[in-house]
XYZ file of C-alpha atoms in Angstrom:
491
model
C -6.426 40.638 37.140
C -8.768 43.083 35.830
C -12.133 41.148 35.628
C -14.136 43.230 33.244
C -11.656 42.674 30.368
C -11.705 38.461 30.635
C -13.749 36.351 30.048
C -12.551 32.893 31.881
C -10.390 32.900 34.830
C -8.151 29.660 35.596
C -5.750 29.076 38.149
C -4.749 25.192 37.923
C -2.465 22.917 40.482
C -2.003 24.221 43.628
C 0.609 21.892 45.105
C -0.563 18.927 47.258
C 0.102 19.835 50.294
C -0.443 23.246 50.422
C 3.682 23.986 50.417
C 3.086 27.246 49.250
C 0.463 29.601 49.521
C -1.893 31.573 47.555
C -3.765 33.955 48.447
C -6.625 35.855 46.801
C -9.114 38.919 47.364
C -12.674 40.001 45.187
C -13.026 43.558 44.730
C -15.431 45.019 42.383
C -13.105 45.368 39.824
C -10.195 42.905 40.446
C -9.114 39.522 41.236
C -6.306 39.790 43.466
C -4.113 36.896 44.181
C -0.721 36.911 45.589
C 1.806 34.122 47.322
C 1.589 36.491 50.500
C -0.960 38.429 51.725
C 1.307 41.582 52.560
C 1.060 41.759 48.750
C -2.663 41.542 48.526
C -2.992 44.414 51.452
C -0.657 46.643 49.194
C -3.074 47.245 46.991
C -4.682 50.159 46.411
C -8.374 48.407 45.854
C -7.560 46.117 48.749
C -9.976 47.132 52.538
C -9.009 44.470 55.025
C -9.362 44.524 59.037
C -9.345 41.778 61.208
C -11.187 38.654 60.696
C -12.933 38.538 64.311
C -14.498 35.228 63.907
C -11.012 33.582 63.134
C -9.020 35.545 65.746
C -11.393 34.026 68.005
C -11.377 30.303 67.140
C -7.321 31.233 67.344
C -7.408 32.064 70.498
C -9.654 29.019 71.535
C -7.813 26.263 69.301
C -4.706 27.868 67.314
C -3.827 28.879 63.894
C -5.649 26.941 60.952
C -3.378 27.486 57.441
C -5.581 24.436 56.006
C -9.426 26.218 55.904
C -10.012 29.293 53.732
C -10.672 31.852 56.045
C -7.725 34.108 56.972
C -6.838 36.524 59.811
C -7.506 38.938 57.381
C -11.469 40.324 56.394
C -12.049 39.262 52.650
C -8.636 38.056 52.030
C -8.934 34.398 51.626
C -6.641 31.154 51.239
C -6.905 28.972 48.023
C -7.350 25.450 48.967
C -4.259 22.922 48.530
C -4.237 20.298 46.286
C -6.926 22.350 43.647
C -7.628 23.774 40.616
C -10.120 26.368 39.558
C -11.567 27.163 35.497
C -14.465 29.532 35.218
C -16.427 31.912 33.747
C -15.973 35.716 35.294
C -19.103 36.015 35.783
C -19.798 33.102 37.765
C -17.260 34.401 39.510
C -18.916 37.500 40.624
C -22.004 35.799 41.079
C -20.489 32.662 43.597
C -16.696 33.457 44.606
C -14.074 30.930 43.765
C -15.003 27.058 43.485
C -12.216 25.229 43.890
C -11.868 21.194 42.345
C -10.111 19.105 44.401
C -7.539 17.292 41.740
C -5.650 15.018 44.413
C -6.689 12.979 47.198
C -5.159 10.532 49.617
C -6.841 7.310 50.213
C -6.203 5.794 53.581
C -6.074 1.794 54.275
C -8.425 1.411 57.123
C -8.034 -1.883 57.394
C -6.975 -4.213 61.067
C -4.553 -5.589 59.288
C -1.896 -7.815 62.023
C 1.332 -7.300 61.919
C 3.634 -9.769 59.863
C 7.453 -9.847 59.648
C 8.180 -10.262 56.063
C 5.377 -7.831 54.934
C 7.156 -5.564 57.160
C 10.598 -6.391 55.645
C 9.193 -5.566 52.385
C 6.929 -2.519 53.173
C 10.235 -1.262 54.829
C 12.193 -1.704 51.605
C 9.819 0.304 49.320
C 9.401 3.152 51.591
C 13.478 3.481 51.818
C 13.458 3.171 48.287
C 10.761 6.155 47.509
C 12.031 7.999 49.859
C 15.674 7.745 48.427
C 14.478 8.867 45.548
C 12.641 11.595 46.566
C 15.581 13.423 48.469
C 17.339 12.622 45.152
C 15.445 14.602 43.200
C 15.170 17.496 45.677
C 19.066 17.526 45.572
C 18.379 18.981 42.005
C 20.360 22.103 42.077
C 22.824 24.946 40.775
C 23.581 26.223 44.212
C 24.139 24.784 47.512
C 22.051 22.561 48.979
C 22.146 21.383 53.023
C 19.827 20.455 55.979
C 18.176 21.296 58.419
C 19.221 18.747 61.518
C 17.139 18.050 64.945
C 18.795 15.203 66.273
C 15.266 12.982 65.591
C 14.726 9.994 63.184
C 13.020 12.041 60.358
C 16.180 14.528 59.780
C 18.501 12.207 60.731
C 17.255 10.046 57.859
C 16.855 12.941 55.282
C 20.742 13.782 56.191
C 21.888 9.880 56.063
C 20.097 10.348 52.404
C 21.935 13.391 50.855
C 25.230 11.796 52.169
C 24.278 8.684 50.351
C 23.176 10.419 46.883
C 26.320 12.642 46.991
C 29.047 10.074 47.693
C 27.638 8.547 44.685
C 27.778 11.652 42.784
C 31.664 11.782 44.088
C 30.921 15.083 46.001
C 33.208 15.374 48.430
C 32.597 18.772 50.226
C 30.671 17.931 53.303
C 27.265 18.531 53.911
C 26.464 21.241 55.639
C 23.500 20.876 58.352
C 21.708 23.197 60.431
C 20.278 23.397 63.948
C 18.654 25.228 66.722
C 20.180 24.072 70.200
C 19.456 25.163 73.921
C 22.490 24.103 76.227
C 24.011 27.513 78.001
C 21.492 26.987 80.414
C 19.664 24.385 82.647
C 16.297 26.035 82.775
C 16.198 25.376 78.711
C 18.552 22.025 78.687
C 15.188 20.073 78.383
C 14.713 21.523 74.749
C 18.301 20.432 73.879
C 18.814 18.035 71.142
C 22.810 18.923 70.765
C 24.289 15.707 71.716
C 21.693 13.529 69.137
C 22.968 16.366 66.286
C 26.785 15.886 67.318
C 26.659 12.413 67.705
C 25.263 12.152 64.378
C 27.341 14.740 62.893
C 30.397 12.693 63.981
C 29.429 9.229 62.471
C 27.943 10.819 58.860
C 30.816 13.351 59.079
C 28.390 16.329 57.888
C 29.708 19.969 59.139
C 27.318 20.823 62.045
C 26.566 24.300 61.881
C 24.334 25.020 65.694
C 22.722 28.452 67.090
C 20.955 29.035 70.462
C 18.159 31.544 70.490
C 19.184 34.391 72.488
C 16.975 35.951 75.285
C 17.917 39.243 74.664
C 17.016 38.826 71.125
C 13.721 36.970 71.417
C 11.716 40.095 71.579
C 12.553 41.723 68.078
C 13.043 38.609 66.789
C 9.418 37.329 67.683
C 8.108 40.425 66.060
C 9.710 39.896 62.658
C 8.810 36.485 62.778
C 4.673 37.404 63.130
C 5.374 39.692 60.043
C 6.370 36.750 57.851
C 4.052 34.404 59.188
C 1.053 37.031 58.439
C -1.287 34.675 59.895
C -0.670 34.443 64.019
C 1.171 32.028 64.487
C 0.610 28.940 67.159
C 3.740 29.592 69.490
C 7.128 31.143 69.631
C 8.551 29.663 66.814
C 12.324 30.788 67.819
C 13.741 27.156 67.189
C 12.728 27.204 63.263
C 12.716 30.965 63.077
C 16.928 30.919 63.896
C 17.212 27.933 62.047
C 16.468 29.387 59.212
C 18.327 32.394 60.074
C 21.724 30.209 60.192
C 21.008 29.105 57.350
C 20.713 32.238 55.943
C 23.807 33.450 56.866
C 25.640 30.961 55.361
C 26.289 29.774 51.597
C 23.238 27.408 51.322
C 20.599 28.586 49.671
C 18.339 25.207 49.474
C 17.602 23.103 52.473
C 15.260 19.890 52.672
C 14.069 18.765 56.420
C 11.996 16.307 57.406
C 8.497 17.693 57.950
C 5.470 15.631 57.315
C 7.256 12.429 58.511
C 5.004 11.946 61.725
C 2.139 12.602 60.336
C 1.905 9.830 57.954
C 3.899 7.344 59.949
C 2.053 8.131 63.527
C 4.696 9.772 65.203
C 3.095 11.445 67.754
C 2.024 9.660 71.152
C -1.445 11.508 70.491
C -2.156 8.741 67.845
C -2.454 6.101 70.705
C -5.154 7.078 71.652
C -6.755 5.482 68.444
C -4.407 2.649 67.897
C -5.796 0.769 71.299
C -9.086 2.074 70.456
C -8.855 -0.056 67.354
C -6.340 -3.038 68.180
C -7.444 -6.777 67.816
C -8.419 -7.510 71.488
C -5.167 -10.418 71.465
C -2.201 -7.929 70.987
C -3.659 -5.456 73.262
C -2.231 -7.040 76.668
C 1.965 -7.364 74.581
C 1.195 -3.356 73.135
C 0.343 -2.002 76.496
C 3.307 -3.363 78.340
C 5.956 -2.461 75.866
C 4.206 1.203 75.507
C 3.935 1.496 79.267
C 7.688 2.687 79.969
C 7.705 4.649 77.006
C 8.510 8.533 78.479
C 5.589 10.719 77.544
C 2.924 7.841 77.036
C 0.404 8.245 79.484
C -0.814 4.652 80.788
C -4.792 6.155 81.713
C -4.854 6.968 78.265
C -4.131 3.935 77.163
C -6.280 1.908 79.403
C -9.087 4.544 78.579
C -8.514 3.421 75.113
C -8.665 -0.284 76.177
C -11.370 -0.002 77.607
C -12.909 1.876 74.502
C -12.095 -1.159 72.178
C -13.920 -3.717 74.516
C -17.095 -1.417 74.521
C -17.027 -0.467 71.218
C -17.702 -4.271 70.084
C -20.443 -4.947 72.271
C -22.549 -1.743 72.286
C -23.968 0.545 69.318
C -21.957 3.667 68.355
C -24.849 6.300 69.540
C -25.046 3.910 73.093
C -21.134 3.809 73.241
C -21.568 7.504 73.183
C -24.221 8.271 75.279
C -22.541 5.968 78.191
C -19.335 8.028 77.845
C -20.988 11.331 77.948
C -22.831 10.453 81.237
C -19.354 9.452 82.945
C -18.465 13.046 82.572
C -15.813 12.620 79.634
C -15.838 14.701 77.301
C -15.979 11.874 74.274
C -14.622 12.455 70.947
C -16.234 9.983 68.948
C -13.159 10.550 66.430
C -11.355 8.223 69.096
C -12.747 4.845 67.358
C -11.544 6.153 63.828
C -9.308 3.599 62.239
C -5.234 5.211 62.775
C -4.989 5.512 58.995
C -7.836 7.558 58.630
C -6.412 10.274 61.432
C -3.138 9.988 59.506
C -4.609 11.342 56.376
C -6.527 13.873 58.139
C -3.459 14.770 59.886
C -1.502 15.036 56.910
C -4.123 17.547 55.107
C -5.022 19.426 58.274
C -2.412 20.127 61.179
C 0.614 19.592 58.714
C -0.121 22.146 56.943
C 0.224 24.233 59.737
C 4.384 23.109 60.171
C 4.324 23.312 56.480
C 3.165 26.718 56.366
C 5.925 28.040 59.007
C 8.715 26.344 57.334
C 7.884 27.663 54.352
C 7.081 31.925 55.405
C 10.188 31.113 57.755
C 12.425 30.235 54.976
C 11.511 32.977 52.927
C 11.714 35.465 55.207
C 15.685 34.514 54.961
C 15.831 33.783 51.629
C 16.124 30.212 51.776
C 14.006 27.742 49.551
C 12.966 24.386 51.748
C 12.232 21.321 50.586
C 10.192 18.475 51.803
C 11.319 14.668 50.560
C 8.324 13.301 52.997
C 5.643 15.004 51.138
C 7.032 13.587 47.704
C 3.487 11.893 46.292
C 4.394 8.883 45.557
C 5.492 7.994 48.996
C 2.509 9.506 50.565
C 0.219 7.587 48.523
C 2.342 4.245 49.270
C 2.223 5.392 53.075
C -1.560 5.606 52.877
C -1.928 2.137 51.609
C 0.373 1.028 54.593
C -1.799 -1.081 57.336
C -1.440 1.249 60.732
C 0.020 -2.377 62.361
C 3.663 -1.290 60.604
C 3.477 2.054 61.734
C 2.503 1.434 65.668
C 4.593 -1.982 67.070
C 5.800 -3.280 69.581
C 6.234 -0.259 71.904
C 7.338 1.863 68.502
C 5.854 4.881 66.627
C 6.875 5.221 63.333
C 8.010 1.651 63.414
C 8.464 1.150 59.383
C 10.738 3.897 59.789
C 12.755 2.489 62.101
C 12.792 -0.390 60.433
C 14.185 0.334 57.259
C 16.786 2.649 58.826
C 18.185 -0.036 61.554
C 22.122 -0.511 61.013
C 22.035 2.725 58.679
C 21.959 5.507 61.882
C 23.113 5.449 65.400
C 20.730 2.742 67.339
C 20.240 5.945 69.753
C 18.811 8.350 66.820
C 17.085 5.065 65.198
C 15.813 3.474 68.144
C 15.339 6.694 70.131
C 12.591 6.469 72.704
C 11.345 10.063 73.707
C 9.866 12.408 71.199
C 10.781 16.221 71.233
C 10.658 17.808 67.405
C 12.260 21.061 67.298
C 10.804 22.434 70.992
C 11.051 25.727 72.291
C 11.667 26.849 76.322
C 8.389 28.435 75.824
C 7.352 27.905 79.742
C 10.542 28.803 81.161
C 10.877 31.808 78.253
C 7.033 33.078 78.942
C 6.877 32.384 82.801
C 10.206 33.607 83.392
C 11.879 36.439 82.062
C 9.645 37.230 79.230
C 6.768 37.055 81.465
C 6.489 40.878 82.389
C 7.082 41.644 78.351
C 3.803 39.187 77.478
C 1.472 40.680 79.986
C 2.130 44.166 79.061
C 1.811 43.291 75.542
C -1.783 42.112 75.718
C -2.974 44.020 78.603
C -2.309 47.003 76.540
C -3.837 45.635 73.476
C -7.015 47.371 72.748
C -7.802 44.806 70.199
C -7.793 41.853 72.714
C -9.669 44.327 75.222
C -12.460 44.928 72.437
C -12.613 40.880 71.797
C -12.325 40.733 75.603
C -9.639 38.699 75.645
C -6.464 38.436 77.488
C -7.710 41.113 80.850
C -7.248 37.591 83.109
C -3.451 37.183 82.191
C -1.749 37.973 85.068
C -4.012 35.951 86.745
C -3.516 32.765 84.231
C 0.151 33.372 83.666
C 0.605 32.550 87.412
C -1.391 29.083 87.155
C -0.496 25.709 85.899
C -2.553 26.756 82.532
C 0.404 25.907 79.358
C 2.236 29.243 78.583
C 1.220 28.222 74.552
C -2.216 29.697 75.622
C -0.923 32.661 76.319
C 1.186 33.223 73.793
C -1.689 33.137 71.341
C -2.506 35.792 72.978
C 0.732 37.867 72.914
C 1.225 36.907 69.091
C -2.538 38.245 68.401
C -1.287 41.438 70.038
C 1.898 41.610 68.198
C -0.025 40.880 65.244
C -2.815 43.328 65.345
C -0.155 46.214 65.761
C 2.060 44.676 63.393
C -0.970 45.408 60.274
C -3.477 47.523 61.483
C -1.414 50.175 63.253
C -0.134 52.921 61.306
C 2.439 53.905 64.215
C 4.019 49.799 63.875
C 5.577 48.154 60.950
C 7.912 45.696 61.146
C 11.058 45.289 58.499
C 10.640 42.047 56.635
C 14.653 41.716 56.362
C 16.106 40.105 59.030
């Protein structure tokens, strides 16, 4: 986009969500935007090196898909649901300013919980959501799933079945997992008898893979090449996923991302939803969430105790009380569950969205996403957090409107896992000796001194995920900036 022959420059509709990416450099003479950045660094005008400021918040908090700043100096990441139309040389003079065209409004409100509002509410989100996989089924080549053996999937699979019986399709549907049962040290990231269960009562073909140990190494590396950006962890479950798919006739797959983060699917939204709950229904909530595996009790009487302060003392008091007791108070805690919902949504989805979508790519597979269909996200939004959190249920509305449609145990299902990885058994086991050597031998991580304490921290009780930040910085760094290391993008 050669700037001195144009005089306005417009880029319009970014999707939503931030599905797929765009990214962009300045250079004196260009505007330089591409889907991927590998395209943007192939450029002849095009002088990146690392961005040190974001490795280092990466190391510290993880990968961030949703702010502009990439890993990459002056290559930056248009902003989702935006639009840009200017004049060149404003463009020179200021950089992109992007107009936000779409935004989700949250329903804050305390809302309690009624039966036939729930009934209803339950209805209308089947009913968009039926529709949505319905129009992602829109294709002229073959379409299947990807399956975990959890509610969201589950439901996105009970969908297409529904859509193409009506159609009179009678070729199966063909779904796709990641598994981990040859061995007992990874048998707590297993999911396989949720996806064959399932697979038996929808009668879908089940097509499973199990990452391979032996494999994980030159696997990992091709998946840092397509994610560009360093990615948060492993990634092996999605990454051979997608591979399986790959390897087969399908071509399109829609999963079930963005579900828990609009119907408060993780336990982590608790924290907020005692903060916040009418002082009555807090004694019935805390002993049906109590035996729920995962759900930490403290937490939940921290957040108790939260609620009963928070309606007697001022915000900046509330604060100042909580800081002297040595917590480290986020006063986030006390926003309404709605309102972390949205932020969720727009923030730390992005994220999943972001590997789903360079993972399917990288294997030639397009993925779709029925939760992150507008329409229901708006109606979601205006959902009172009371239908979403009940009764010792997350993602209760969901459960709701599926009940009688899927197996009570996939419906009903009590423990969360979402598409884990062995990562602590992988990174403190027999990859261990592979990660330290990899970032001990960095000099990137030794110039952001980084990484010199890993032997040390390996050792400890400290999550592996840390340290595989680490390892995928490393692998990263070599992967772009050293002439000696490229990676093939085929897999």
């Amino acid at each position: 986009y050669p700037l001195r022959r144009q005089r306005q420059m417009c880029i319009r509709d970014r999707d939503r969500f931030g599905e797929k990416p765009l990214y962009y450099c300045i250079t004196k003479e260009k505007f330089i935007f591409a889907s991927e950045i590998k395209a943007i660094l192939a450029h002849s005008e095009v002088v990146s090196a690392p961005n040190i400021s974001y490795c280092t918040e990466y190391i510290k908090d993880g990968p961030k898909e949703y702010i502009k700043e990439t890993a990459f100096e002056n290559i930056y990441r248009f902003a989702h649901a935006s639009y840009v139309e200017m004049p060149i040389s404003e463009l020179r003079r200021s950089g992109i300013q992007e107009v936000r065209y779409w935004v989700c409004i949250p329903n804050a409100s305390e809302e309690r919980y009624d039966e036939h509002k729930a009934r209803s509410y339950a209805e209308k989100y089947y009913e968009l959501l039926s529709d949505a996989v319905r129009l992602r089924l829109r294709a002229d080549v073959k379409v299947g799933a990807a399956l975990s053996g959890g509610l969201d999937s589950s439901t996105i699979v009970y969908m297409i079945n529904e859509h193409l019986s009506s159609q009179g399709v009678s070729e199966k549907l063909e779904t796709f997992s990641s598994i981990y049962k040859s061995s007992e040290a990874t048998k707590d990231c297993d999911e396989s008898g949720y996806i064959n269960d399932l697979s038996v009562f929808l009668n879908v073909r089940s097509n499973q893979t199990e990452p391979q140990l032996s494999e994980i190494i030159a696997e990992h590396k091709k998946m840092i090449y397509a994610m560009e950006n360093p990615a948060v962890g492993p990634n092996m479950g999605g990454w051979y996923t997608f591979k399986l798919i790959g390897s087969s006739e399908v071509t399109i797959n829609l999963d079930g991302h963005g579900a828990d983060e609009q119907l408060a699917g993780y336990f982590i939204y608790l924290w907020r939803y005692f903060a916040n709950l009418p002082l009555s229904e807090v004694a019935r909530e805390y002993r049906a969430f109590a035996g729920v595996p995962g759900v930490s009790r403290m937490k939940m009487l921290l957040s108790i105790g939260l609620n009963v302060l928070r309606r007697i003392l001022p915000a900046k008091v509330l604060k100042i009380l909580t800081d002297r007791i040595g917590m480290k108070y986020n006063m986030s805690i006390l926003e309404p569950v709605n309102n972390i919902l949205t932020e969720s949504t727009m923030t730390g989805l992005v994220n999943l969205i972001h590997y789903g979508d360079s993972q399917s790519m990288a294997h030639s597979i397009e993925s779709r996403l029925p939760f992150l269909d507008h329409r229901l996200a708006e109606f979601l939004a205006s959902v009172p957090a009371a239908y979403k959190i009940h009764n010792g249920w997350t993602k209760y509305l969901a459960r709701l409107a599926m009940d009688k449609k899927l197996p009570d145990s996939i419906t009903w299902r009590k423990d969360k896992m979402g598409w884990p990885d062995p990562t602590e058994y992988w990174f403190k086991g027999p990859l261990k000796e592979w990660l330290c050597q990899e970032v001990e031998n960095s000099s990137f991580l030794r110039d952001m001194r980084a990484g010199h304490d890993v032997r040390r921290r390996i050792e400890s009780r400290e999550p592996a995920i840390n340290l595989v930040r680490l390892l995928n910085l490393s692998i990263w760094h070599k992967t772009f900036f050293s002439s000696s290391v490229r990676v093939s993008g085929n897999s």
